[in-house]
PDB file of C-alpha atoms in Angstrom:
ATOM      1  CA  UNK A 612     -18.133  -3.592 -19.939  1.00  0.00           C
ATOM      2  CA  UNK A 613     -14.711  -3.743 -17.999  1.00  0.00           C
ATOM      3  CA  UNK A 614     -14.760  -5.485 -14.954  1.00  0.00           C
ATOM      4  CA  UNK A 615     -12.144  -2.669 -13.315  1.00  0.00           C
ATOM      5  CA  UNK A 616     -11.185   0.638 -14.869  1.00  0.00           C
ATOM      6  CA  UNK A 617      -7.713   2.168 -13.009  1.00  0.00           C
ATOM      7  CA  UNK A 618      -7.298   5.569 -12.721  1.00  0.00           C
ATOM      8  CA  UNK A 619      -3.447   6.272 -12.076  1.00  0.00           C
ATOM      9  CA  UNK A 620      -0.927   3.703 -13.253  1.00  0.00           C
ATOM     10  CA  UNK A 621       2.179   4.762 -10.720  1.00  0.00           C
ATOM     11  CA  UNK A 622       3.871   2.838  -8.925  1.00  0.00           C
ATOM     12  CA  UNK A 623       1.049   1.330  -6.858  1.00  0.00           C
ATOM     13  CA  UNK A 624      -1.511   1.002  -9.662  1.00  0.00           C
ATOM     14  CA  UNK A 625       0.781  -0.718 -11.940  1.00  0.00           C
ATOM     15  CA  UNK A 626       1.639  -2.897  -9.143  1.00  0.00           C
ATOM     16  CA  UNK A 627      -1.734  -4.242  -8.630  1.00  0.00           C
ATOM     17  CA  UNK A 628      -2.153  -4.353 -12.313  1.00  0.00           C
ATOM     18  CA  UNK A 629       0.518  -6.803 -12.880  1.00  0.00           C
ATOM     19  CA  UNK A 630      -0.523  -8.833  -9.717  1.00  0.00           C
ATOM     20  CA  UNK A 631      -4.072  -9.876 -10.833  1.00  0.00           C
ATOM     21  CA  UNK A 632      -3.477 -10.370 -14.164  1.00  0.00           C
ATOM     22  CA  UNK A 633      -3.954 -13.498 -15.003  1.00  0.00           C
ATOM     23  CA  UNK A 634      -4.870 -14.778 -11.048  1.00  0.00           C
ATOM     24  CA  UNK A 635      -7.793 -12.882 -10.776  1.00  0.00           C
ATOM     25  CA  UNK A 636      -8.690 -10.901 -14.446  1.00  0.00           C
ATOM     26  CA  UNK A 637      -7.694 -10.439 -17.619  1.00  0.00           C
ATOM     27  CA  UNK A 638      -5.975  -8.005 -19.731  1.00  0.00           C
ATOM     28  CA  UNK A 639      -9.154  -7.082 -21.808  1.00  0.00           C
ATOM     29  CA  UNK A 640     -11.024  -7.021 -18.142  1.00  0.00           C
ATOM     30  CA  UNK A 641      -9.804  -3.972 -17.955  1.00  0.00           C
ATOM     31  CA  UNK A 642      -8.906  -0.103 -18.895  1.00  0.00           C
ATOM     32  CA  UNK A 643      -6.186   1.982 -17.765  1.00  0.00           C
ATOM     33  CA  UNK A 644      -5.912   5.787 -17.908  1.00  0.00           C
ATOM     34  CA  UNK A 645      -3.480   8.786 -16.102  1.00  0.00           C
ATOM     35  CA  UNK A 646      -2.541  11.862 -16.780  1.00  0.00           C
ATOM     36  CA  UNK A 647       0.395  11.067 -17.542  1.00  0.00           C
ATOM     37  CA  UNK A 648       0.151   9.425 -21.281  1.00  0.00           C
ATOM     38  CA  UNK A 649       4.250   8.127 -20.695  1.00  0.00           C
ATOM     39  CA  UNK A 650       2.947   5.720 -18.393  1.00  0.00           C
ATOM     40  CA  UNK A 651       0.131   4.525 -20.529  1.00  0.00           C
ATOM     41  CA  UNK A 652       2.744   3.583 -23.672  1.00  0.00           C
ATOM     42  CA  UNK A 653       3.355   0.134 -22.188  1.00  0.00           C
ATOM     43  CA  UNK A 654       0.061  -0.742 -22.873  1.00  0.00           C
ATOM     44  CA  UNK A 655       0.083  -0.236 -26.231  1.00  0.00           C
ATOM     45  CA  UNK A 656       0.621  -4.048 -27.291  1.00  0.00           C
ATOM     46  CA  UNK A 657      -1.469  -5.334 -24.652  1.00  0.00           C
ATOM     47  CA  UNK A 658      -5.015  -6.454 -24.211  1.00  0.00           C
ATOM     48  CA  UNK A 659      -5.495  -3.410 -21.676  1.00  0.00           C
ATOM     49  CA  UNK A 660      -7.930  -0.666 -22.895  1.00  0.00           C
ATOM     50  CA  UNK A 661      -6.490   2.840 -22.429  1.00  0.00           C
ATOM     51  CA  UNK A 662      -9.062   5.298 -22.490  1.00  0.00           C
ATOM     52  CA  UNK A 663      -9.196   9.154 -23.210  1.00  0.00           C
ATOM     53  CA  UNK A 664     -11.106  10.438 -20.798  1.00  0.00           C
ATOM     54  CA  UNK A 665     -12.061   9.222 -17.155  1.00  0.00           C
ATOM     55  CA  UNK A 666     -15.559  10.146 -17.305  1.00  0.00           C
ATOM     56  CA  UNK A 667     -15.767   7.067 -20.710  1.00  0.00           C
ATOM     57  CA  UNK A 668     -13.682   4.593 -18.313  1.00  0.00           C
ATOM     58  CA  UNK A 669     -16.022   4.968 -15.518  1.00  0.00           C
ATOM     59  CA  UNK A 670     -19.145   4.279 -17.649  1.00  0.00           C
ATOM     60  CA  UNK A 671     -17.896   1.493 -19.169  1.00  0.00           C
ATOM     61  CA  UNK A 672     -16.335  -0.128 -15.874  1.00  0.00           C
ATOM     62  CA  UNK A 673     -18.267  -2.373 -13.175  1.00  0.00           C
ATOM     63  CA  UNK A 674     -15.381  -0.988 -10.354  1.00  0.00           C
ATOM     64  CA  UNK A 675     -12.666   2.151 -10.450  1.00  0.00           C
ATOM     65  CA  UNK A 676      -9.504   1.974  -8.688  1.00  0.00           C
ATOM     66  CA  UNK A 677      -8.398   5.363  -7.698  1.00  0.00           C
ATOM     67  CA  UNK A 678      -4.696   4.916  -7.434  1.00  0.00           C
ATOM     68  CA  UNK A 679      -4.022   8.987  -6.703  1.00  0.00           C
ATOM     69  CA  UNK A 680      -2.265  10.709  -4.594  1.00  0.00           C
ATOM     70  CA  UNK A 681      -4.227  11.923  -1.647  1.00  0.00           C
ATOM     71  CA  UNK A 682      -4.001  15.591  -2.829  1.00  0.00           C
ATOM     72  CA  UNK A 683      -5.288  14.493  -6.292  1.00  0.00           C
ATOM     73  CA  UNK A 684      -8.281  13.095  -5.082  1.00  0.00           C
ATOM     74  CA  UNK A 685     -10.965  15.832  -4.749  1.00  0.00           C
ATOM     75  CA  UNK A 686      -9.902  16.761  -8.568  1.00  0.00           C
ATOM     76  CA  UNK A 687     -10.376  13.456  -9.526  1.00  0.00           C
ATOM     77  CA  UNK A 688     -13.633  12.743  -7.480  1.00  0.00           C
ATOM     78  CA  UNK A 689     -15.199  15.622  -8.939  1.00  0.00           C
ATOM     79  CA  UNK A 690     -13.983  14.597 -12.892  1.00  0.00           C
ATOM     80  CA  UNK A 691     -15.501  10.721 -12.272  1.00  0.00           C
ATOM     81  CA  UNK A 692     -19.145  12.273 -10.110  1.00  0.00           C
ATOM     82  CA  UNK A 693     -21.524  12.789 -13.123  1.00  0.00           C
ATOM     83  CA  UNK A 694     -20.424   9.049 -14.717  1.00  0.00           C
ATOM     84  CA  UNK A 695     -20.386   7.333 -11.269  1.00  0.00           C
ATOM     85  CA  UNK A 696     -24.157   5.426 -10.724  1.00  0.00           C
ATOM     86  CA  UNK A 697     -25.034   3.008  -8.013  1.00  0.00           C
ATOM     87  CA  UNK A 698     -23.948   0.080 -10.000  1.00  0.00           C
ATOM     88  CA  UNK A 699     -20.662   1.224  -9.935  1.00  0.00           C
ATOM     89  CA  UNK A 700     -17.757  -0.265  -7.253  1.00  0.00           C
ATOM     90  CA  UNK A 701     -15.066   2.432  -5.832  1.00  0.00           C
ATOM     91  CA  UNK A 702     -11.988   1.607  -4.360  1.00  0.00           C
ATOM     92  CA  UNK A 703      -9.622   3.873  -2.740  1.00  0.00           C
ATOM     93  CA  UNK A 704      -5.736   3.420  -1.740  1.00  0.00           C
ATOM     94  CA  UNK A 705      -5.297   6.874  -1.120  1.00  0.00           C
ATOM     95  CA  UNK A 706      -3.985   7.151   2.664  1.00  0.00           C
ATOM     96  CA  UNK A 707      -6.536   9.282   4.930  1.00  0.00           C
ATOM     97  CA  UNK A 708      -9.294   9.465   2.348  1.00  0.00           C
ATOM     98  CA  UNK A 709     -11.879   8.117   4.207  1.00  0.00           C
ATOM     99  CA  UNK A 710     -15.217   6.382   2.776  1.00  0.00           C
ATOM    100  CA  UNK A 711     -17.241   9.500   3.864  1.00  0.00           C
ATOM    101  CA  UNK A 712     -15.602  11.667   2.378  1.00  0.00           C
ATOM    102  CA  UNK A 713     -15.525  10.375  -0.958  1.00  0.00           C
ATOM    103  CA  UNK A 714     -19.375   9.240  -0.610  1.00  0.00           C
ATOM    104  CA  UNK A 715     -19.705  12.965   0.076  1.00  0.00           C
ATOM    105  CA  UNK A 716     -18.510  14.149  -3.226  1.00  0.00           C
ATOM    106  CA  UNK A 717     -20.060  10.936  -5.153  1.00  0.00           C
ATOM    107  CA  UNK A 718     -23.368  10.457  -3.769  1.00  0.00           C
ATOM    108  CA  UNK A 719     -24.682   8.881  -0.509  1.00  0.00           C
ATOM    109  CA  UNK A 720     -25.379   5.689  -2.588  1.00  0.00           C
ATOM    110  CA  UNK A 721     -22.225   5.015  -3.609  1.00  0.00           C
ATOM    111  CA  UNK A 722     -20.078   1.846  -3.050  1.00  0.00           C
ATOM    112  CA  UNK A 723     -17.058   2.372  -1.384  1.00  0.00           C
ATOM    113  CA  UNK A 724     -14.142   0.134  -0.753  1.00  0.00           C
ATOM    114  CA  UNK A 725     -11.333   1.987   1.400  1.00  0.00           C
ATOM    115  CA  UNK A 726      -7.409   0.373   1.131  1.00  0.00           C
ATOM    116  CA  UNK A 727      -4.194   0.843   2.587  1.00  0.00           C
ATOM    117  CA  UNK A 728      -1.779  -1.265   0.702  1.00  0.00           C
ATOM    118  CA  UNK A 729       2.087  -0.960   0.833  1.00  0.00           C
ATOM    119  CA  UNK A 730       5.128  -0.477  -1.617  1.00  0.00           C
ATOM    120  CA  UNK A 731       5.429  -4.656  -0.993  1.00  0.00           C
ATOM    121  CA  UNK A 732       2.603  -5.042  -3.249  1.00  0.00           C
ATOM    122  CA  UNK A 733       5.642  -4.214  -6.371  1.00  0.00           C
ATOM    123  CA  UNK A 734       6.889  -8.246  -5.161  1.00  0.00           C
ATOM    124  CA  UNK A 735       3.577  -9.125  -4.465  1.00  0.00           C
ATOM    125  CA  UNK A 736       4.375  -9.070  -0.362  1.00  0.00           C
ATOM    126  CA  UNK A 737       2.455  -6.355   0.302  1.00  0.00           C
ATOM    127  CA  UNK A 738       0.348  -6.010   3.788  1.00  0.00           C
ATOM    128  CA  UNK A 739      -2.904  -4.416   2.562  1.00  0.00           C
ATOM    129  CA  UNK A 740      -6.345  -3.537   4.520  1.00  0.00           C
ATOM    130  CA  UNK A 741      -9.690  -3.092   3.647  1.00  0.00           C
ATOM    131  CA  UNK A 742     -12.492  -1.001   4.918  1.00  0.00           C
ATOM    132  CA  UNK A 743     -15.924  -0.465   3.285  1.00  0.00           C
ATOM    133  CA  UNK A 744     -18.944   1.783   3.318  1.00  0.00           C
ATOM    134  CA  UNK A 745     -22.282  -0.034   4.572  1.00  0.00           C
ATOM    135  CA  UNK A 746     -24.058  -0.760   0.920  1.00  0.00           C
ATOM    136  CA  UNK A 747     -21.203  -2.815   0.096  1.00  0.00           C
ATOM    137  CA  UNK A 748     -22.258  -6.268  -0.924  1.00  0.00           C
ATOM    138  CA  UNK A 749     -20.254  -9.515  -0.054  1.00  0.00           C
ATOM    139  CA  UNK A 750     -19.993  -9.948  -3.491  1.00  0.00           C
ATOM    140  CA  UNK A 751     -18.338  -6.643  -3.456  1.00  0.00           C
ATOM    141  CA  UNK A 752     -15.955  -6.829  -0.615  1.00  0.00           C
ATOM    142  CA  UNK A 753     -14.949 -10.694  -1.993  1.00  0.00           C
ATOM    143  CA  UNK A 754     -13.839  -8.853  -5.120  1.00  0.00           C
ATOM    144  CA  UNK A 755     -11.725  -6.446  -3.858  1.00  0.00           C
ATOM    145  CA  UNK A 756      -9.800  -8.873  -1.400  1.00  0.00           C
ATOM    146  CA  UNK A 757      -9.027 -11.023  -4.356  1.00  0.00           C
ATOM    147  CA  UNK A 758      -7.430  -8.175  -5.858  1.00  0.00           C
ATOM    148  CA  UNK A 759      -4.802  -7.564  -2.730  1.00  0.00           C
ATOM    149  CA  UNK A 760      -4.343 -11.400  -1.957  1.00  0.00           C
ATOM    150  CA  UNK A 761      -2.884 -11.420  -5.295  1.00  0.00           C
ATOM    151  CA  UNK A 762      -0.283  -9.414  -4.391  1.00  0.00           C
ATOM    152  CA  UNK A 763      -0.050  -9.825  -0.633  1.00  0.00           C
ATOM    153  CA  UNK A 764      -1.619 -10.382   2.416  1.00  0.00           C
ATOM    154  CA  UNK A 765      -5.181  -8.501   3.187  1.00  0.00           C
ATOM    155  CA  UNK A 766      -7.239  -8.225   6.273  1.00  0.00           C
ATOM    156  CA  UNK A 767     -10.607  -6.611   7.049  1.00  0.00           C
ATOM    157  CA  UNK A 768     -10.689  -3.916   9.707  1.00  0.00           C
ATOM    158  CA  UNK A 769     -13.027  -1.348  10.871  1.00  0.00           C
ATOM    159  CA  UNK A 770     -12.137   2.172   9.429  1.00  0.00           C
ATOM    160  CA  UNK A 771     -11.647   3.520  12.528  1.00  0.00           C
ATOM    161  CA  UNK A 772      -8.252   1.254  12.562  1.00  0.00           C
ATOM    162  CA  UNK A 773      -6.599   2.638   8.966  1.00  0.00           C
ATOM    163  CA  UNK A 774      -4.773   5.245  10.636  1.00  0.00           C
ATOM    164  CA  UNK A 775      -2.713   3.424  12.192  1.00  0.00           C
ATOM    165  CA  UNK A 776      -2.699   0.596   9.783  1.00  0.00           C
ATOM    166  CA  UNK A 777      -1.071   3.304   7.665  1.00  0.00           C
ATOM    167  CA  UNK A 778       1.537   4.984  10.127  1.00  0.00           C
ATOM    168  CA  UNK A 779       2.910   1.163  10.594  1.00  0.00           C
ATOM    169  CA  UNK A 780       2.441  -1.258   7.229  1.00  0.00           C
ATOM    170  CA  UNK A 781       1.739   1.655   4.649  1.00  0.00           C
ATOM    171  CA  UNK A 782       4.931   3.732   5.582  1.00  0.00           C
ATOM    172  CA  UNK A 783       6.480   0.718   7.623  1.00  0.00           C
ATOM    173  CA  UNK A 784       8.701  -0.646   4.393  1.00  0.00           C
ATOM    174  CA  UNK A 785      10.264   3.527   4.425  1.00  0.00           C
ATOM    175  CA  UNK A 786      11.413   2.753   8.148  1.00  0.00           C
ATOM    176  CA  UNK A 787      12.933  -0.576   7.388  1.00  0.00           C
ATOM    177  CA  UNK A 788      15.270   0.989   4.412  1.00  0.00           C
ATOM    178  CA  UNK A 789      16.080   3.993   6.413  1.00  0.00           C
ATOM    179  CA  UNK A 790      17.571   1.018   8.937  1.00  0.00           C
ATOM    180  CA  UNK A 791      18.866  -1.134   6.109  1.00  0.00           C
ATOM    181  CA  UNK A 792      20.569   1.713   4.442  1.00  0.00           C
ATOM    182  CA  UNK A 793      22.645   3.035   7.771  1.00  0.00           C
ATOM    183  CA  UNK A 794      23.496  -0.943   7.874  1.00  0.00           C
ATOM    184  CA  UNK A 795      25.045  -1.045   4.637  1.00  0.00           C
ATOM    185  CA  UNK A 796      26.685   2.334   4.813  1.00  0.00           C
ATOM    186  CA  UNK A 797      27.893   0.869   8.221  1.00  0.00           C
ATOM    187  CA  UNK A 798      29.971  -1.792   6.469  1.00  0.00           C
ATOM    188  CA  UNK A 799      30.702  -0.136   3.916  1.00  0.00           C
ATOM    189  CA  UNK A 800      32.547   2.387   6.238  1.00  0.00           C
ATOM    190  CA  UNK A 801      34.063  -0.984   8.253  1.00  0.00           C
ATOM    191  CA  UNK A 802      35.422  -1.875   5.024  1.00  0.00           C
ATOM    192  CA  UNK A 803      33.121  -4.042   3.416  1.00  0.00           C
ATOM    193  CA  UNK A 804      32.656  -3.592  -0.720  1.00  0.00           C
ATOM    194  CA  UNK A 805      29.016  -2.019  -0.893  1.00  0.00           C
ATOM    195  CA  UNK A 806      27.554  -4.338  -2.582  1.00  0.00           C
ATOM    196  CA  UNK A 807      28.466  -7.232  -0.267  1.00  0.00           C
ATOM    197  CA  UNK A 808      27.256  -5.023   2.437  1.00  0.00           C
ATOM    198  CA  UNK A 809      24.160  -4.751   0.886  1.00  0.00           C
ATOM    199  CA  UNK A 810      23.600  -8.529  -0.026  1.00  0.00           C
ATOM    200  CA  UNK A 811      24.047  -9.484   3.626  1.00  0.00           C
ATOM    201  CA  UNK A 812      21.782  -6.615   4.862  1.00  0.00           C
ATOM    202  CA  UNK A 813      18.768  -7.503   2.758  1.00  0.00           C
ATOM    203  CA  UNK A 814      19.462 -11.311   3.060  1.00  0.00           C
ATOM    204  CA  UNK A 815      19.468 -10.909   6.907  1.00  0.00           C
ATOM    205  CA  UNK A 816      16.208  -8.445   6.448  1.00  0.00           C
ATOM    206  CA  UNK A 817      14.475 -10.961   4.267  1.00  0.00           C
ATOM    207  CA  UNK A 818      15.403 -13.844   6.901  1.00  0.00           C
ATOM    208  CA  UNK A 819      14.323 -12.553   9.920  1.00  0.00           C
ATOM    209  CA  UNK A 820      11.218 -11.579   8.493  1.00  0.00           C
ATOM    210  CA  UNK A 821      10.699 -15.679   6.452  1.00  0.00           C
ATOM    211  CA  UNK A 822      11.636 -16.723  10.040  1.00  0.00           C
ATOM    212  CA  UNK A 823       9.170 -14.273  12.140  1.00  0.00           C
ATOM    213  CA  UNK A 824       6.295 -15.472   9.545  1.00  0.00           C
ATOM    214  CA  UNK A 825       6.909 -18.794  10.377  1.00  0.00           C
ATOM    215  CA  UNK A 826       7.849 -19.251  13.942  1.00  0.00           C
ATOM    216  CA  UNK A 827       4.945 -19.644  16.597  1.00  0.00           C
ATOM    217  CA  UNK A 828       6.688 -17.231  18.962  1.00  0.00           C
ATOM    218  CA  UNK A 829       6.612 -13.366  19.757  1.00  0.00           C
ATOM    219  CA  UNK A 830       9.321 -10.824  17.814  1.00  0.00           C
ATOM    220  CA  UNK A 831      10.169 -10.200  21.408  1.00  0.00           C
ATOM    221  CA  UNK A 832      11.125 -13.920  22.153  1.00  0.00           C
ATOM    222  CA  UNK A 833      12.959 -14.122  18.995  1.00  0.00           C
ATOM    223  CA  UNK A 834      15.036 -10.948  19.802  1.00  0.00           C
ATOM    224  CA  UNK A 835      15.397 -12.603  22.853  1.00  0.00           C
ATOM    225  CA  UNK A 836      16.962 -16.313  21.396  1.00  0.00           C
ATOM    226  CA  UNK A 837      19.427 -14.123  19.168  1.00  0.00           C
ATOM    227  CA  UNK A 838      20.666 -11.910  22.353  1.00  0.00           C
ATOM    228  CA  UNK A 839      23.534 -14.151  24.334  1.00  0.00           C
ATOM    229  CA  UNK A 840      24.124 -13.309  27.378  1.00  0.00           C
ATOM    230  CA  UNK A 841      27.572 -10.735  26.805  1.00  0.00           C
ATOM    231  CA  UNK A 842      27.491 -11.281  23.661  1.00  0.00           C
ATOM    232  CA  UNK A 843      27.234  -8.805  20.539  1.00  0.00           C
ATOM    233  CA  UNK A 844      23.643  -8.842  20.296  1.00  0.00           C
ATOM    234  CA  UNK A 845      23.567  -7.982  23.649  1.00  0.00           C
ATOM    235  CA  UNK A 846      26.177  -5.047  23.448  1.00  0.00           C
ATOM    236  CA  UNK A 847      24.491  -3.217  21.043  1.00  0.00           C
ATOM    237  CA  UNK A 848      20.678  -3.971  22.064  1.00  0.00           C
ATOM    238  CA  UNK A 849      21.992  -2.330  25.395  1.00  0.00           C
ATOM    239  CA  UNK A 850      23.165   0.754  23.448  1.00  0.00           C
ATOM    240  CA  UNK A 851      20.060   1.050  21.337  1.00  0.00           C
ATOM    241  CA  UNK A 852      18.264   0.951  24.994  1.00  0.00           C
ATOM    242  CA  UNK A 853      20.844   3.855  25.799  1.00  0.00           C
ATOM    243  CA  UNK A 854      19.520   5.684  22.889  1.00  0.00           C
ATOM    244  CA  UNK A 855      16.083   4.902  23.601  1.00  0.00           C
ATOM    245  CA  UNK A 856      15.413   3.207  20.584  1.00  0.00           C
ATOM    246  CA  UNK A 857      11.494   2.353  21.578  1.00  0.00           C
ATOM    247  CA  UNK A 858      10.952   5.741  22.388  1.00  0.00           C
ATOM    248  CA  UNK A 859      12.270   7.147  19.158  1.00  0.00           C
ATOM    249  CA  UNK A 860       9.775   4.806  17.347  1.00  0.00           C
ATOM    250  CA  UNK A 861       7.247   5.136  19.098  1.00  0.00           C
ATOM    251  CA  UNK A 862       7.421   9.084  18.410  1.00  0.00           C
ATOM    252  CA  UNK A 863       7.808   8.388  14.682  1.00  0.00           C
ATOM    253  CA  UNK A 864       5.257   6.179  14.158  1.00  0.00           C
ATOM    254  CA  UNK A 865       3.688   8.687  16.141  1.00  0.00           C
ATOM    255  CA  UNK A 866       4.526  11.502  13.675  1.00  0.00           C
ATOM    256  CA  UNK A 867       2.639   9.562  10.975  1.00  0.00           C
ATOM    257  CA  UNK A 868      -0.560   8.399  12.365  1.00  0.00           C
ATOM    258  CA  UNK A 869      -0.724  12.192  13.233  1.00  0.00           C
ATOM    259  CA  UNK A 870      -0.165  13.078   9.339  1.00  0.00           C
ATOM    260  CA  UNK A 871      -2.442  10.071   8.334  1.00  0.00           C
ATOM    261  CA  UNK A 872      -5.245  11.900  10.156  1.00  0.00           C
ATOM    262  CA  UNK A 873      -4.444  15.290   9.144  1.00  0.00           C
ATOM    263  CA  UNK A 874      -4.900  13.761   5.160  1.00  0.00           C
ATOM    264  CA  UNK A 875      -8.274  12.720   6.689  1.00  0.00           C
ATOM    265  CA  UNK A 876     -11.345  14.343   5.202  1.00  0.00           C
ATOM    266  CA  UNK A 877     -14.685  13.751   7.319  1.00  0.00           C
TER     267      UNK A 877
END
């Protein structure tokens, strides 16, 4: 019996994959499997199971990650129903899918563990939240935390908060490259060479971020301790204001909690 059996090995399943192995199991803990048989050739020399079909991984797993897209997942809920029982574990990082619906197309007695990681979790830096159905055990909810600490950060919310948990962590890292690429192309334009441009853009990224994490003050106070009075922090802050920089945000982040909800299925 595997201890976790992942359906999908992308991006974000292979991700989490390599960041519990060996922290919190171990290769032959579990089985792999995806449409896609090109991603399942690295596994060929490892401990990993890959198995034919998902209805064999489920019954032989104690928990199933279902690391599919959110348009994927009513094909794939309806391949894993008949070999899903009430011993099994599942947990979802598929953004809007919510508990209900996938205890819907399972059973009412199924376990459910709902997750909204990020793209971080590659680095293991990822931002990740949990949510889970009421038969959830501690036991339960314990192992699925240790599976995101391992490659992040994790907190437990109410579901009613993954919306927006996904309009600003789960798509957040896309918004910080858009900025860090019109940085780099910035200098590069000013003359820079590109990829000095883009060593001192992702340096200054990463740093502000290390020293954000471990300052005891607000973003806004630390915005406000690099801004000197006429300075060039100052000149441009004043034209972002121009711009209405806060607004623009606000409407984009906007723009995705609104799509988060429309993936929702009740």
């Amino acid at each position: 019996m595997k201890k976790l059996f992942i359906i999908g090995v992308g991006n974000m399943g292979m991700a989490i994959l390599k960041g519990v192995i060996p922290q919190v199991l171990k290769e032959d803990d579990i089985s792999v499997y995806d449409v896609d048989k090109s991603r399942l050739q690295s596994f060929l020399d490892s401990k990993t199971e890959v198995v034919d079909t998902i209805e064999g991984g489920v019954k032989n797993a104690e928990s199933i990650l279902l690391a599919v897209k959110p348009q994927d997942m009513e094909d794939v809920l309806m391949e894993v129903k008949e070999a899903v029982s009430e011993r099994n574990l599942v947990i979802s990082i598929a953004a809007g899918i919510t508990t209900n619906y996938i205890k819907k197309i399972l059973g009412g007695n199924t376990k459910v563990a709902r997750v909204m990681p990020n793209l971080c979790i590659s680095v293991k830096k990822g931002a990740s939240a949990c949510c889970f159905s009421g038969n959830c055990a501690n036991g339960d909810k314990q192992f699925v935390e240790s599976l995101f600490k391992a490659v992040g950060i994790t907190l437990s919310v109410d579901e009613s908060k993954m919306d927006i948990i996904t309009a600003i962590s789960g798509s957040g890292p896309g918004y910080l490259f858009k900025i860090m690429e019109v940085l780099i192309d910035i200098g590069k334009e000013e003359g820079l060479k590109e990829e000095d441009s883009r060593k001192l853009v992702y340096q200054t990224v990463s740093g502000a971020a290390a020293l954000a994490m471990d300052s005891n003050i607000s973003a806004r106070a630390l915005r406000e301790k690099v801004t000197s009075k006429a300075g060039t922090t100052e000149a441009a802050l004043k034209v972002m204001d121009e711009y209405k920089i806060e607004e623009m945000f606000r409407e984009a982040v906007k723009a995705a909690l609104n799509r988060a909800k429309e993936l929702s299925k009740e």
